[in-house]
Amino acid sequence: MAETNMRMCKMCKHLRIRVNDGKYPKGKNKRFRDDQNRLWSGNVCGECNVERLRLAMSKSRKGVQ
């Protein structure tokens, strides 16, 4: 059975469900996904993580530090 818990996202401060999705390739750390199959990044929910990555890629493409 998959490990499921409620966690508060540190960016949006919403209480969200996260489900264990196995481990990363090295086998040390667990991987968690939300109910829409988006990957959590530590205590950042999948929705905020997607937005964070979108902004980071946009900045890198523009050449902004």
Short mmCIF file of N, CA and C in Angstrom, two decimals:
data_model
loop_
_atom_site.label_atom_id
_atom_site.label_comp_id
_atom_site.label_asym_id
_atom_site.label_seq_id
_atom_site.Cartn_x
_atom_site.Cartn_y
_atom_site.Cartn_z
N MET A 1 0.83 -1.19 0.00
CA MET A 1 0.00 0.00 0.00
C MET A 1 0.88 1.25 0.00
N ALA A 2 0.50 2.24 -0.80
CA ALA A 2 1.29 3.47 -0.92
C ALA A 2 1.12 4.34 0.33
N GLU A 3 2.21 4.97 0.71
CA GLU A 3 2.19 5.88 1.84
C GLU A 3 1.52 7.18 1.40
N THR A 4 0.48 7.59 2.12
CA THR A 4 -0.25 8.81 1.80
C THR A 4 -0.30 9.68 3.05
N ASN A 5 -0.07 10.97 2.88
CA ASN A 5 -0.20 11.88 4.02
C ASN A 5 -0.59 13.26 3.55
N MET A 6 -1.02 14.08 4.51
CA MET A 6 -1.37 15.47 4.25
C MET A 6 -0.16 16.31 4.63
N ARG A 7 0.18 17.26 3.77
CA ARG A 7 1.35 18.09 4.02
C ARG A 7 1.00 19.52 3.62
N MET A 8 1.49 20.48 4.39
CA MET A 8 1.27 21.88 4.06
C MET A 8 2.41 22.35 3.16
N CYS A 9 2.03 22.89 2.01
CA CYS A 9 3.02 23.42 1.07
C CYS A 9 3.65 24.67 1.67
N LYS A 10 4.98 24.78 1.58
CA LYS A 10 5.64 25.93 2.18
C LYS A 10 5.52 27.19 1.34
N MET A 11 5.05 27.07 0.11
CA MET A 11 4.89 28.25 -0.74
C MET A 11 3.46 28.80 -0.70
N CYS A 12 2.47 27.95 -0.93
CA CYS A 12 1.09 28.42 -0.99
C CYS A 12 0.34 28.25 0.34
N LYS A 13 0.93 27.52 1.28
CA LYS A 13 0.36 27.31 2.62
C LYS A 13 -0.97 26.55 2.60
N HIS A 14 -1.24 25.78 1.53
CA HIS A 14 -2.43 24.94 1.48
C HIS A 14 -2.10 23.54 1.97
N LEU A 15 -3.04 22.91 2.63
CA LEU A 15 -2.89 21.54 3.06
C LEU A 15 -3.25 20.63 1.89
N ARG A 16 -2.29 19.82 1.45
CA ARG A 16 -2.49 18.98 0.26
C ARG A 16 -2.09 17.53 0.53
N ILE A 17 -2.66 16.64 -0.27
CA ILE A 17 -2.35 15.22 -0.17
C ILE A 17 -1.11 14.93 -0.99
N ARG A 18 -0.22 14.09 -0.45
CA ARG A 18 0.91 13.60 -1.24
C ARG A 18 1.01 12.10 -1.06
N VAL A 19 1.34 11.41 -2.14
CA VAL A 19 1.37 9.96 -2.17
C VAL A 19 2.78 9.50 -2.55
N ASN A 20 3.29 8.53 -1.82
CA ASN A 20 4.61 7.98 -2.12
C ASN A 20 4.56 7.29 -3.49
N ASP A 21 5.53 7.64 -4.34
CA ASP A 21 5.57 7.12 -5.70
C ASP A 21 6.83 6.28 -5.92
N GLY A 22 7.40 5.76 -4.85
CA GLY A 22 8.62 4.96 -4.97
C GLY A 22 9.82 5.76 -4.51
N LYS A 23 10.97 5.41 -5.07
CA LYS A 23 12.22 6.08 -4.69
C LYS A 23 12.92 6.58 -5.94
N TYR A 24 13.83 7.54 -5.73
CA TYR A 24 14.66 8.03 -6.82
C TYR A 24 15.67 6.94 -7.20
N PRO A 25 16.27 7.05 -8.38
CA PRO A 25 17.16 5.98 -8.89
C PRO A 25 18.25 5.51 -7.93
N LYS A 26 18.83 6.39 -7.14
CA LYS A 26 19.87 5.96 -6.20
C LYS A 26 19.31 5.17 -5.03
N GLY A 27 17.99 5.23 -4.84
CA GLY A 27 17.33 4.43 -3.81
C GLY A 27 17.38 5.01 -2.42
N LYS A 28 17.87 6.23 -2.25
CA LYS A 28 18.02 6.82 -0.92
C LYS A 28 16.78 7.60 -0.50
N ASN A 29 16.25 8.43 -1.40
CA ASN A 29 15.15 9.33 -1.06
C ASN A 29 13.84 8.89 -1.68
N LYS A 30 12.74 9.14 -0.95
CA LYS A 30 11.41 8.83 -1.45
C LYS A 30 10.96 9.90 -2.42
N ARG A 31 10.08 9.50 -3.34
CA ARG A 31 9.51 10.42 -4.32
C ARG A 31 8.01 10.52 -4.04
N PHE A 32 7.48 11.74 -4.00
CA PHE A 32 6.07 11.94 -3.72
C PHE A 32 5.40 12.68 -4.86
N ARG A 33 4.14 12.33 -5.11
CA ARG A 33 3.32 12.98 -6.14
C ARG A 33 2.01 13.42 -5.51
N ASP A 34 1.35 14.41 -6.15
CA ASP A 34 0.06 14.86 -5.66
C ASP A 34 -1.05 14.09 -6.38
N ASP A 35 -2.29 14.48 -6.15
CA ASP A 35 -3.42 13.77 -6.74
C ASP A 35 -3.53 13.99 -8.26
N GLN A 36 -2.83 14.99 -8.80
CA GLN A 36 -2.81 15.22 -10.24
C GLN A 36 -1.54 14.69 -10.87
N ASN A 37 -0.81 13.86 -10.14
CA ASN A 37 0.42 13.19 -10.58
C ASN A 37 1.58 14.14 -10.82
N ARG A 38 1.57 15.29 -10.14
CA ARG A 38 2.69 16.24 -10.21
C ARG A 38 3.66 15.92 -9.09
N LEU A 39 4.93 16.09 -9.38
CA LEU A 39 5.99 15.75 -8.44
C LEU A 39 6.18 16.82 -7.38
N TRP A 40 6.21 16.40 -6.11
CA TRP A 40 6.53 17.30 -5.01
C TRP A 40 8.04 17.52 -5.00
N SER A 41 8.47 18.68 -4.53
CA SER A 41 9.88 18.98 -4.36
C SER A 41 10.09 19.36 -2.90
N GLY A 42 10.40 18.37 -2.07
CA GLY A 42 10.53 18.62 -0.63
C GLY A 42 9.18 18.96 -0.06
N ASN A 43 9.03 20.16 0.51
CA ASN A 43 7.76 20.60 1.06
C ASN A 43 7.01 21.54 0.13
N VAL A 44 7.36 21.53 -1.15
CA VAL A 44 6.68 22.36 -2.15
C VAL A 44 5.76 21.45 -2.96
N CYS A 45 4.47 21.79 -2.99
CA CYS A 45 3.49 20.94 -3.68
C CYS A 45 3.74 20.94 -5.19
N GLY A 46 3.13 20.01 -5.88
CA GLY A 46 3.32 19.86 -7.31
C GLY A 46 2.90 21.08 -8.10
N GLU A 47 1.80 21.71 -7.72
CA GLU A 47 1.32 22.89 -8.43
C GLU A 47 2.30 24.05 -8.31
N CYS A 48 2.80 24.31 -7.11
CA CYS A 48 3.78 25.38 -6.90
C CYS A 48 5.12 25.03 -7.54
N ASN A 49 5.48 23.76 -7.52
CA ASN A 49 6.74 23.32 -8.10
C ASN A 49 6.74 23.55 -9.62
N VAL A 50 5.62 23.27 -10.27
CA VAL A 50 5.51 23.50 -11.72
C VAL A 50 5.68 24.98 -12.02
N GLU A 51 5.04 25.84 -11.22
CA GLU A 51 5.16 27.28 -11.42
C GLU A 51 6.58 27.76 -11.16
N ARG A 52 7.21 27.24 -10.11
CA ARG A 52 8.60 27.60 -9.77
C ARG A 52 9.54 27.23 -10.91
N LEU A 53 9.38 26.03 -11.46
CA LEU A 53 10.21 25.58 -12.57
C LEU A 53 9.94 26.38 -13.84
N ARG A 54 8.68 26.75 -14.08
CA ARG A 54 8.34 27.54 -15.24
C ARG A 54 9.04 28.90 -15.20
N LEU A 55 9.02 29.55 -14.05
CA LEU A 55 9.68 30.85 -13.91
C LEU A 55 11.19 30.72 -14.04
N ALA A 56 11.77 29.67 -13.47
CA ALA A 56 13.22 29.47 -13.55
C ALA A 56 13.66 29.24 -14.99
N MET A 57 12.91 28.44 -15.75
CA MET A 57 13.26 28.20 -17.15
C MET A 57 13.09 29.46 -17.98
N SER A 58 12.06 30.24 -17.69
CA SER A 58 11.84 31.49 -18.40
C SER A 58 13.01 32.45 -18.19
N LYS A 59 13.48 32.55 -16.95
CA LYS A 59 14.62 33.40 -16.64
C LYS A 59 15.89 32.90 -17.33
N SER A 60 16.10 31.59 -17.32
CA SER A 60 17.32 31.06 -17.93
C SER A 60 17.32 31.24 -19.45
N ARG A 61 16.16 31.17 -20.07
CA ARG A 61 16.07 31.37 -21.51
C ARG A 61 16.31 32.83 -21.89
N LYS A 62 15.91 33.72 -20.99
CA LYS A 62 16.12 35.15 -21.24
C LYS A 62 17.53 35.58 -20.88
N GLY A 63 18.25 34.75 -20.15
CA GLY A 63 19.61 35.08 -19.74
C GLY A 63 19.67 35.96 -18.50
N VAL A 64 18.59 35.98 -17.72
CA VAL A 64 18.54 36.77 -16.49
C VAL A 64 19.04 35.95 -15.34
N GLN A 65 19.85 36.54 -14.49
CA GLN A 65 20.38 35.81 -13.33
C GLN A 65 19.46 35.90 -12.17
#
